[in-house]
């Protein structure tokens, strides 16, 4: 392989009259400074100004959204404060609390696992642990849990 390359090198020298050298890497000449750079900087100034304006508008939009969100949160907090002070017994009823101090009739309690479609619309008493509660609009959703079973209780105004 080396002898073939040397033979090709000799053949090149015979045909061109010059020794073969690997092409050298030429350094690119720097662009001359002149009017073109000033025009480019004017264009860059316009681009920068446009970007700065877009950024300012974006920040302004964010600020307005933040203010609106804070206003809504303040209103929601005020509504919750007033709702906490109201008497809700007319909506959710005013039943006395059932405590374990006295023995109650076991037959009137329905186990959560025994609830089915046939009991839909009927009033039943269930016992369980409060798993989750959340208020949505003018209603409340409560998840009660007893061993493996869970039931969702719903109350609306």
Tab-separated table of N, CA and C in Angstrom:
chain	number	residue	atom	x	y	z
A	1	UNK	N	0.828	-1.190	0.000
A	1	UNK	CA	0.000	0.000	0.000
A	1	UNK	C	0.873	1.254	0.000
A	2	UNK	N	1.965	1.205	0.772
A	2	UNK	CA	2.862	2.354	0.834
A	2	UNK	C	3.571	2.562	-0.500
A	3	UNK	N	3.982	1.483	-1.136
A	3	UNK	CA	4.664	1.610	-2.435
A	3	UNK	C	3.711	2.136	-3.495
A	4	UNK	N	2.432	1.760	-3.414
A	4	UNK	CA	1.450	2.272	-4.382
A	4	UNK	C	1.278	3.773	-4.205
A	5	UNK	N	1.249	4.215	-2.967
A	5	UNK	CA	1.088	5.654	-2.705
A	5	UNK	C	2.309	6.432	-3.197
A	6	UNK	N	3.503	5.897	-2.962
A	6	UNK	CA	4.714	6.574	-3.434
A	6	UNK	C	4.745	6.606	-4.963
A	7	UNK	N	4.279	5.542	-5.603
A	7	UNK	CA	4.235	5.502	-7.070
A	7	UNK	C	3.280	6.560	-7.599
A	8	UNK	N	2.123	6.710	-6.938
A	8	UNK	CA	1.152	7.738	-7.343
A	8	UNK	C	1.736	9.138	-7.155
A	9	UNK	N	2.520	9.316	-6.102
A	9	UNK	CA	3.142	10.607	-5.836
A	9	UNK	C	4.144	10.945	-6.950
A	10	UNK	N	4.946	9.977	-7.379
A	10	UNK	CA	5.907	10.176	-8.481
A	10	UNK	C	5.178	10.487	-9.784
A	11	UNK	N	4.088	9.777	-10.026
A	11	UNK	CA	3.307	9.986	-11.248
A	11	UNK	C	2.743	11.415	-11.261
A	12	UNK	N	2.289	11.893	-10.123
A	12	UNK	CA	1.765	13.254	-10.006
A	12	UNK	C	2.859	14.271	-10.321
A	13	UNK	N	4.085	14.039	-9.807
A	13	UNK	CA	5.206	14.955	-10.018
A	13	UNK	C	5.594	14.985	-11.493
A	14	UNK	N	5.527	13.839	-12.160
A	14	UNK	CA	5.887	13.786	-13.577
A	14	UNK	C	4.877	14.543	-14.435
A	15	UNK	N	3.601	14.420	-14.090
A	15	UNK	CA	2.572	15.060	-14.917
A	15	UNK	C	2.468	16.558	-14.654
A	16	UNK	N	2.597	16.984	-13.382
A	16	UNK	CA	2.405	18.402	-13.054
A	16	UNK	C	3.719	19.144	-12.904
A	17	UNK	N	4.767	18.449	-12.601
A	17	UNK	CA	6.045	19.103	-12.391
A	17	UNK	C	6.188	19.652	-10.979
A	18	UNK	N	5.251	19.361	-10.116
A	18	UNK	CA	5.310	19.847	-8.735
A	18	UNK	C	5.246	18.653	-7.791
A	19	UNK	N	5.866	18.843	-6.603
A	19	UNK	CA	5.765	17.813	-5.576
A	19	UNK	C	4.350	17.826	-4.997
A	20	UNK	N	3.886	16.628	-4.656
A	20	UNK	CA	2.554	16.527	-4.058
A	20	UNK	C	2.642	16.845	-2.572
A	21	UNK	N	1.822	17.771	-2.122
A	21	UNK	CA	1.700	18.108	-0.703
A	21	UNK	C	0.221	18.088	-0.358
A	22	UNK	N	-0.085	17.638	0.837
A	22	UNK	CA	-1.482	17.644	1.281
A	22	UNK	C	-1.984	19.081	1.298
A	23	UNK	N	-3.217	19.269	0.920
A	23	UNK	CA	-3.737	20.641	0.908
A	23	UNK	C	-3.702	21.238	2.310
A	24	UNK	N	-3.233	22.475	2.377
A	24	UNK	CA	-3.143	23.143	3.681
A	24	UNK	C	-4.470	23.833	3.985
A	25	UNK	N	-4.735	23.963	5.250
A	25	UNK	CA	-5.964	24.640	5.664
A	25	UNK	C	-5.715	26.140	5.596
A	26	UNK	N	-6.518	26.790	4.778
A	26	UNK	CA	-6.361	28.239	4.644
A	26	UNK	C	-7.196	28.927	5.720
A	27	UNK	N	-6.636	29.960	6.268
A	27	UNK	CA	-7.377	30.738	7.249
A	27	UNK	C	-8.291	31.692	6.506
A	28	UNK	N	-9.519	31.711	6.980
A	28	UNK	CA	-10.465	32.630	6.341
A	28	UNK	C	-10.104	34.052	6.730
A	29	UNK	N	-10.142	34.883	5.752
A	29	UNK	CA	-9.803	36.277	6.041
A	29	UNK	C	-10.986	36.934	6.734
A	30	UNK	N	-10.654	37.798	7.646
A	30	UNK	CA	-11.700	38.499	8.388
A	30	UNK	C	-12.352	39.520	7.478
A	31	UNK	N	-13.623	39.747	7.736
A	31	UNK	CA	-14.349	40.720	6.919
A	31	UNK	C	-13.804	42.112	7.206
A	32	UNK	N	-13.648	42.878	6.185
A	32	UNK	CA	-13.153	44.233	6.418
A	32	UNK	C	-14.220	45.067	7.129
A	33	UNK	N	-13.743	45.899	8.006
A	33	UNK	CA	-14.670	46.768	8.715
A	33	UNK	C	-15.046	47.917	7.801
A	34	UNK	N	-16.316	48.243	7.853
A	34	UNK	CA	-16.759	49.326	6.987
A	34	UNK	C	-18.219	49.646	7.235
A	35	UNK	N	-18.884	50.162	6.222
A	35	UNK	CA	-20.275	50.591	6.337
A	35	UNK	C	-21.221	49.422	6.604
A	36	UNK	N	-20.868	48.230	6.096
A	36	UNK	CA	-21.743	47.073	6.276
A	36	UNK	C	-21.966	46.746	7.745
A	37	UNK	N	-20.926	46.910	8.580
A	37	UNK	CA	-21.073	46.605	9.994
A	37	UNK	C	-21.993	47.602	10.664
A	38	UNK	N	-21.978	48.820	10.221
A	38	UNK	CA	-22.869	49.820	10.802
A	38	UNK	C	-24.316	49.508	10.446
A	39	UNK	N	-24.531	49.062	9.208
A	39	UNK	CA	-25.891	48.705	8.821
A	39	UNK	C	-26.367	47.520	9.640
A	40	UNK	N	-25.480	46.556	9.844
A	40	UNK	CA	-25.851	45.381	10.623
A	40	UNK	C	-26.178	45.782	12.054
A	41	UNK	N	-25.416	46.693	12.622
A	41	UNK	CA	-25.695	47.095	13.994
A	41	UNK	C	-27.015	47.851	14.063
A	42	UNK	N	-27.367	48.590	13.013
A	42	UNK	CA	-28.668	49.265	12.986
A	42	UNK	C	-29.791	48.224	12.962
A	43	UNK	N	-29.574	47.183	12.170
A	43	UNK	CA	-30.564	46.106	12.126
A	43	UNK	C	-30.657	45.427	13.490
A	44	UNK	N	-29.478	45.202	14.097
A	44	UNK	CA	-29.464	44.573	15.415
A	44	UNK	C	-30.171	45.440	16.452
A	45	UNK	N	-29.988	46.746	16.352
A	45	UNK	CA	-30.668	47.653	17.276
A	45	UNK	C	-32.171	47.513	17.134
A	46	UNK	N	-32.638	47.430	15.902
A	46	UNK	CA	-34.078	47.286	15.668
A	46	UNK	C	-34.575	45.951	16.224
A	47	UNK	N	-33.779	44.878	15.991
A	47	UNK	CA	-34.162	43.565	16.508
A	47	UNK	C	-34.197	43.572	18.031
A	48	UNK	N	-33.155	44.177	18.627
A	48	UNK	CA	-33.094	44.232	20.091
A	48	UNK	C	-34.265	45.022	20.656
A	49	UNK	N	-34.598	46.122	19.997
A	49	UNK	CA	-35.716	46.944	20.459
A	49	UNK	C	-37.025	46.151	20.362
A	50	UNK	N	-37.187	45.421	19.276
A	50	UNK	CA	-38.405	44.612	19.089
A	50	UNK	C	-38.487	43.529	20.170
A	51	UNK	N	-37.357	42.859	20.443
A	51	UNK	CA	-37.333	41.817	21.469
A	51	UNK	C	-37.626	42.400	22.846
A	52	UNK	N	-37.037	43.556	23.124
A	52	UNK	CA	-37.258	44.201	24.418
A	52	UNK	C	-38.737	44.558	24.579
A	53	UNK	N	-39.372	45.023	23.518
A	53	UNK	CA	-40.796	45.370	23.562
A	53	UNK	C	-41.640	44.122	23.791
A	54	UNK	N	-41.295	43.027	23.096
A	54	UNK	CA	-42.022	41.771	23.282
A	54	UNK	C	-41.877	41.278	24.722
A	55	UNK	N	-40.674	41.378	25.264
A	55	UNK	CA	-40.430	40.952	26.632
A	55	UNK	C	-41.225	41.807	27.614
A	56	UNK	N	-41.260	43.122	27.347
A	56	UNK	CA	-42.006	44.023	28.221
A	56	UNK	C	-43.501	43.680	28.196
A	57	UNK	N	-44.033	43.406	26.992
A	57	UNK	CA	-45.449	43.050	26.871
A	57	UNK	C	-45.747	41.729	27.589
A	58	UNK	N	-44.821	40.782	27.473
A	58	UNK	CA	-44.994	39.490	28.134
A	58	UNK	C	-45.002	39.662	29.652
A	59	UNK	N	-44.081	40.462	30.173
A	59	UNK	CA	-44.018	40.727	31.605
A	59	UNK	C	-45.291	41.445	32.076
A	60	UNK	N	-45.776	42.373	31.272
A	60	UNK	CA	-47.005	43.097	31.605
A	60	UNK	C	-48.190	42.131	31.677
A	61	UNK	N	-48.264	41.213	30.718
A	61	UNK	CA	-49.341	40.217	30.697
A	61	UNK	C	-49.265	39.329	31.940
A	62	UNK	N	-48.037	38.895	32.300
A	62	UNK	CA	-47.852	38.077	33.494
A	62	UNK	C	-48.293	38.832	34.749
A	63	UNK	N	-47.916	40.112	34.811
A	63	UNK	CA	-48.269	40.928	35.972
A	63	UNK	C	-49.784	41.044	36.104
A	64	UNK	N	-50.478	41.281	34.985
A	64	UNK	CA	-51.942	41.400	35.016
A	64	UNK	C	-52.586	40.084	35.443
A	65	UNK	N	-52.074	38.959	34.916
A	65	UNK	CA	-52.618	37.657	35.295
A	65	UNK	C	-52.392	37.388	36.780
A	66	UNK	N	-51.220	37.763	37.285
A	66	UNK	CA	-50.918	37.563	38.696
A	66	UNK	C	-51.861	38.388	39.566
A	67	UNK	N	-52.096	39.645	39.184
A	67	UNK	CA	-53.004	40.509	39.937
A	67	UNK	C	-54.423	39.948	39.919
A	68	UNK	N	-54.868	39.469	38.759
A	68	UNK	CA	-56.212	38.891	38.642
A	68	UNK	C	-56.346	37.652	39.518
A	69	UNK	N	-55.323	36.782	39.514
A	69	UNK	CA	-55.343	35.580	40.334
A	69	UNK	C	-55.387	35.946	41.819
A	70	UNK	N	-54.596	36.933	42.236
A	70	UNK	CA	-54.587	37.361	43.632
A	70	UNK	C	-55.940	37.929	44.028
A	71	UNK	N	-56.569	38.679	43.111
A	71	UNK	CA	-57.890	39.259	43.386
A	71	UNK	C	-58.914	38.142	43.585
A	72	UNK	N	-58.886	37.122	42.687
A	72	UNK	CA	-59.821	36.006	42.815
A	72	UNK	C	-59.605	35.258	44.130
A	73	UNK	N	-58.337	35.064	44.516
A	73	UNK	CA	-58.038	34.368	45.771
A	73	UNK	C	-58.541	35.160	46.975
A	74	UNK	N	-58.388	36.486	46.931
A	74	UNK	CA	-58.898	37.323	48.024
A	74	UNK	C	-60.417	37.208	48.117
A	75	UNK	N	-61.110	37.254	46.967
A	75	UNK	CA	-62.565	37.126	46.958
A	75	UNK	C	-62.996	35.763	47.497
A	76	UNK	N	-62.291	34.710	47.091
A	76	UNK	CA	-62.619	33.370	47.552
A	76	UNK	C	-62.424	33.264	49.062
A	77	UNK	N	-61.353	33.843	49.578
A	77	UNK	CA	-61.079	33.822	51.007
A	77	UNK	C	-62.166	34.565	51.773
A	78	UNK	N	-62.585	35.720	51.254
A	78	UNK	CA	-63.662	36.484	51.883
A	78	UNK	C	-64.953	35.677	51.901
A	79	UNK	N	-65.255	35.013	50.779
A	79	UNK	CA	-66.476	34.208	50.689
A	79	UNK	C	-66.444	33.070	51.703
A	80	UNK	N	-65.264	32.433	51.840
A	80	UNK	CA	-65.125	31.348	52.809
A	80	UNK	C	-65.276	31.850	54.245
A	81	UNK	N	-64.754	33.038	54.513
A	81	UNK	CA	-64.872	33.598	55.860
A	81	UNK	C	-66.328	33.871	56.201
A	82	UNK	N	-67.067	34.442	55.249
A	82	UNK	CA	-68.484	34.721	55.511
A	82	UNK	C	-69.279	33.429	55.612
A	83	UNK	N	-68.930	32.405	54.795
A	83	UNK	CA	-69.642	31.124	54.831
A	83	UNK	C	-69.401	30.409	56.157
A	84	UNK	N	-68.219	30.573	56.727
A	84	UNK	CA	-67.905	29.908	57.987
A	84	UNK	C	-68.739	30.485	59.135
A	85	UNK	N	-69.103	31.750	59.038
A	85	UNK	CA	-69.858	32.400	60.102
A	85	UNK	C	-71.361	32.208	59.969
A	86	UNK	N	-71.838	31.704	58.827
A	86	UNK	CA	-73.274	31.529	58.616
A	86	UNK	C	-73.781	30.281	59.326
A	87	UNK	N	-75.102	30.259	59.551
A	87	UNK	CA	-75.761	29.092	60.127
A	87	UNK	C	-76.250	28.215	58.982
A	88	UNK	N	-75.684	27.029	58.846
A	88	UNK	CA	-76.011	26.138	57.734
A	88	UNK	C	-77.007	25.050	58.132
A	89	UNK	N	-77.600	25.153	59.299
A	89	UNK	CA	-78.503	24.103	59.749
A	89	UNK	C	-79.731	23.984	58.848
A	90	UNK	N	-80.153	25.082	58.219
A	90	UNK	CA	-81.312	25.024	57.321
A	90	UNK	C	-80.984	24.251	56.039
A	91	UNK	N	-79.709	24.135	55.698
A	91	UNK	CA	-79.308	23.426	54.485
A	91	UNK	C	-79.002	21.967	54.793
A	92	UNK	N	-78.160	21.732	55.799
A	92	UNK	CA	-77.678	20.391	56.086
A	92	UNK	C	-78.436	19.723	57.237
A	93	UNK	N	-79.371	20.392	57.809
A	93	UNK	CA	-80.133	19.819	58.917
A	93	UNK	C	-79.446	20.085	60.235
A	94	UNK	N	-80.195	19.850	61.304
A	94	UNK	CA	-79.674	20.112	62.641
A	94	UNK	C	-79.878	18.867	63.499
A	95	UNK	N	-79.275	17.785	63.084
A	95	UNK	CA	-79.412	16.531	63.827
A	95	UNK	C	-78.415	16.526	64.972
A	96	UNK	N	-78.810	15.964	66.103
A	96	UNK	CA	-77.861	15.896	67.225
A	96	UNK	C	-76.737	14.920	66.887
A	97	UNK	N	-75.596	15.169	67.468
A	97	UNK	CA	-74.439	14.317	67.214
A	97	UNK	C	-74.635	12.974	67.896
A	98	UNK	N	-74.330	11.912	67.196
A	98	UNK	CA	-74.446	10.577	67.758
A	98	UNK	C	-73.093	10.226	68.366
A	99	UNK	N	-73.086	10.002	69.662
A	99	UNK	CA	-71.844	9.704	70.353
A	99	UNK	C	-71.883	8.289	70.922
A	100	UNK	N	-70.754	7.786	71.266
A	100	UNK	CA	-70.666	6.423	71.789
A	100	UNK	C	-70.898	6.356	73.295
A	101	UNK	N	-71.339	7.448	73.904
A	101	UNK	CA	-71.559	7.455	75.350
A	101	UNK	C	-72.740	6.566	75.721
A	102	UNK	N	-73.724	6.497	74.826
A	102	UNK	CA	-74.888	5.651	75.085
A	102	UNK	C	-74.974	4.590	74.006
A	103	UNK	N	-75.605	3.494	74.340
A	103	UNK	CA	-75.749	2.406	73.390
A	103	UNK	C	-76.888	2.733	72.427
A	104	UNK	N	-76.637	2.566	71.138
A	104	UNK	CA	-77.663	2.856	70.140
A	104	UNK	C	-78.171	1.566	69.533
A	105	UNK	N	-79.303	1.679	68.857
A	105	UNK	CA	-79.896	0.521	68.202
A	105	UNK	C	-79.046	0.155	66.993
A	106	UNK	N	-78.404	-1.007	67.015
A	106	UNK	CA	-77.493	-1.425	65.965
A	106	UNK	C	-78.231	-1.687	64.658
A	107	UNK	N	-79.490	-2.052	64.723
A	107	UNK	CA	-80.250	-2.416	63.536
A	107	UNK	C	-80.485	-1.259	62.579
A	108	UNK	N	-80.432	-0.040	63.036
A	108	UNK	CA	-80.719	1.078	62.133
A	108	UNK	C	-79.493	1.545	61.364
A	109	UNK	N	-78.320	1.041	61.700
A	109	UNK	CA	-77.100	1.412	60.981
A	109	UNK	C	-76.922	0.497	59.769
A	110	UNK	N	-76.542	1.094	58.648
A	110	UNK	CA	-76.267	0.319	57.437
A	110	UNK	C	-74.760	0.302	57.223
A	111	UNK	N	-74.225	-0.873	57.027
A	111	UNK	CA	-72.784	-0.963	56.778
A	111	UNK	C	-72.494	-0.447	55.367
A	112	UNK	N	-71.372	0.213	55.220
A	112	UNK	CA	-71.016	0.806	53.926
A	112	UNK	C	-70.899	-0.264	52.852
A	113	UNK	N	-70.409	-1.413	53.203
A	113	UNK	CA	-70.267	-2.511	52.251
A	113	UNK	C	-71.603	-3.067	51.785
A	114	UNK	N	-72.689	-2.833	52.529
A	114	UNK	CA	-74.017	-3.364	52.183
A	114	UNK	C	-74.846	-2.388	51.348
A	115	UNK	N	-74.337	-1.190	51.102
A	115	UNK	CA	-75.084	-0.217	50.287
A	115	UNK	C	-75.195	-0.722	48.858
A	116	UNK	N	-76.387	-0.517	48.236
A	116	UNK	CA	-76.586	-0.962	46.858
A	116	UNK	C	-77.541	-0.020	46.139
A	117	UNK	N	-77.824	-0.298	44.872
A	117	UNK	CA	-78.677	0.553	44.039
A	117	UNK	C	-80.105	0.635	44.564
A	118	UNK	N	-80.583	-0.417	45.235
A	118	UNK	CA	-81.965	-0.425	45.737
A	118	UNK	C	-82.182	0.642	46.802
A	119	UNK	N	-81.123	1.059	47.479
A	119	UNK	CA	-81.239	2.053	48.552
A	119	UNK	C	-81.135	3.485	48.037
A	120	UNK	N	-80.988	3.657	46.749
A	120	UNK	CA	-80.831	4.991	46.157
A	120	UNK	C	-82.057	5.847	46.471
A	121	UNK	N	-81.822	7.057	46.967
A	121	UNK	CA	-82.893	7.993	47.294
A	121	UNK	C	-83.446	7.816	48.695
A	122	UNK	N	-83.126	6.721	49.388
A	122	UNK	CA	-83.606	6.476	50.746
A	122	UNK	C	-82.627	7.073	51.742
A	123	UNK	N	-83.133	7.356	52.934
A	123	UNK	CA	-82.299	7.890	53.998
A	123	UNK	C	-81.748	6.724	54.807
A	124	UNK	N	-80.420	6.660	54.906
A	124	UNK	CA	-79.761	5.590	55.658
A	124	UNK	C	-78.728	6.206	56.592
A	125	UNK	N	-78.421	5.490	57.660
A	125	UNK	CA	-77.369	5.921	58.584
A	125	UNK	C	-76.156	5.035	58.365
A	126	UNK	N	-75.004	5.648	58.201
A	126	UNK	CA	-73.766	4.908	58.005
A	126	UNK	C	-72.726	5.409	58.998
A	127	UNK	N	-71.821	4.538	59.330
A	127	UNK	CA	-70.705	4.907	60.202
A	127	UNK	C	-69.420	4.691	59.424
A	128	UNK	N	-68.476	5.572	59.659
A	128	UNK	CA	-67.190	5.418	59.018
A	128	UNK	C	-66.253	6.534	59.420
A	129	UNK	N	-65.047	6.427	58.938
A	129	UNK	CA	-64.048	7.462	59.177
A	129	UNK	C	-64.092	8.467	58.040
A	130	UNK	N	-63.874	9.711	58.366
A	130	UNK	CA	-63.820	10.744	57.329
A	130	UNK	C	-62.518	10.562	56.554
A	131	UNK	N	-62.656	10.220	55.285
A	131	UNK	CA	-61.473	10.002	54.446
A	131	UNK	C	-61.090	11.302	53.747
A	132	UNK	N	-62.055	11.968	53.116
A	132	UNK	CA	-61.809	13.234	52.404
A	132	UNK	C	-63.082	14.068	52.452
A	133	UNK	N	-62.924	15.368	52.549
A	133	UNK	CA	-64.077	16.258	52.425
A	133	UNK	C	-63.654	17.473	51.623
A	134	UNK	N	-64.550	17.937	50.762
A	134	UNK	CA	-64.243	19.136	49.987
A	134	UNK	C	-65.536	19.833	49.620
A	135	UNK	N	-65.472	21.138	49.603
A	135	UNK	CA	-66.615	21.938	49.200
A	135	UNK	C	-66.470	22.320	47.735
A	136	UNK	N	-67.539	22.179	46.970
A	136	UNK	CA	-67.533	22.535	45.556
A	136	UNK	C	-68.753	23.402	45.305
A	137	UNK	N	-68.526	24.654	44.991
A	137	UNK	CA	-69.651	25.554	44.739
A	137	UNK	C	-70.519	25.664	45.971
A	138	UNK	N	-71.805	25.310	45.831
A	138	UNK	CA	-72.730	25.383	46.951
A	138	UNK	C	-72.991	24.007	47.552
A	139	UNK	N	-72.067	23.084	47.366
A	139	UNK	CA	-72.250	21.739	47.883
A	139	UNK	C	-71.019	21.240	48.596
A	140	UNK	N	-71.163	20.045	49.144
A	140	UNK	CA	-70.045	19.423	49.845
A	140	UNK	C	-70.006	17.944	49.482
A	141	UNK	N	-68.806	17.425	49.291
A	141	UNK	CA	-68.590	16.008	49.018
A	141	UNK	C	-67.777	15.447	50.173
A	142	UNK	N	-68.244	14.347	50.736
A	142	UNK	CA	-67.570	13.723	51.864
A	142	UNK	C	-67.361	12.256	51.528
A	143	UNK	N	-66.158	11.772	51.678
A	143	UNK	CA	-65.865	10.351	51.491
A	143	UNK	C	-65.746	9.710	52.867
A	144	UNK	N	-66.612	8.716	53.132
A	144	UNK	CA	-66.552	7.974	54.378
A	144	UNK	C	-65.961	6.608	54.084
A	145	UNK	N	-65.167	6.122	55.016
A	145	UNK	CA	-64.502	4.840	54.808
A	145	UNK	C	-64.720	3.946	56.019
A	146	UNK	N	-64.993	2.697	55.723
A	146	UNK	CA	-65.137	1.703	56.777
A	146	UNK	C	-64.490	0.418	56.275
A	147	UNK	N	-63.443	0.006	56.893
A	147	UNK	CA	-62.610	-1.140	56.511
A	147	UNK	C	-62.251	-1.060	55.033
A	148	UNK	N	-62.762	-1.934	54.184
A	148	UNK	CA	-62.383	-1.945	52.769
A	148	UNK	C	-63.280	-1.070	51.903
A	149	UNK	N	-64.386	-0.615	52.431
A	149	UNK	CA	-65.396	0.057	51.618
A	149	UNK	C	-65.375	1.571	51.808
A	150	UNK	N	-65.751	2.271	50.743
A	150	UNK	CA	-65.802	3.731	50.755
A	150	UNK	C	-67.112	4.165	50.142
A	151	UNK	N	-67.705	5.215	50.671
A	151	UNK	CA	-68.938	5.761	50.107
A	151	UNK	C	-68.794	7.280	50.038
A	152	UNK	N	-69.339	7.842	48.962
A	152	UNK	CA	-69.296	9.294	48.801
A	152	UNK	C	-70.648	9.864	49.178
A	153	UNK	N	-70.646	10.792	50.115
A	153	UNK	CA	-71.872	11.456	50.546
A	153	UNK	C	-71.872	12.845	49.915
A	154	UNK	N	-73.052	13.283	49.475
A	154	UNK	CA	-73.175	14.548	48.763
A	154	UNK	C	-74.256	15.383	49.416
A	155	UNK	N	-73.989	16.656	49.597
A	155	UNK	CA	-75.004	17.575	50.144
A	155	UNK	C	-74.919	18.871	49.361
A	156	UNK	N	-76.069	19.324	48.855
A	156	UNK	CA	-76.128	20.587	48.111
A	156	UNK	C	-77.143	21.517	48.742
A	157	UNK	N	-76.897	22.800	48.569
A	157	UNK	CA	-77.794	23.821	49.116
A	157	UNK	C	-79.052	23.891	48.272
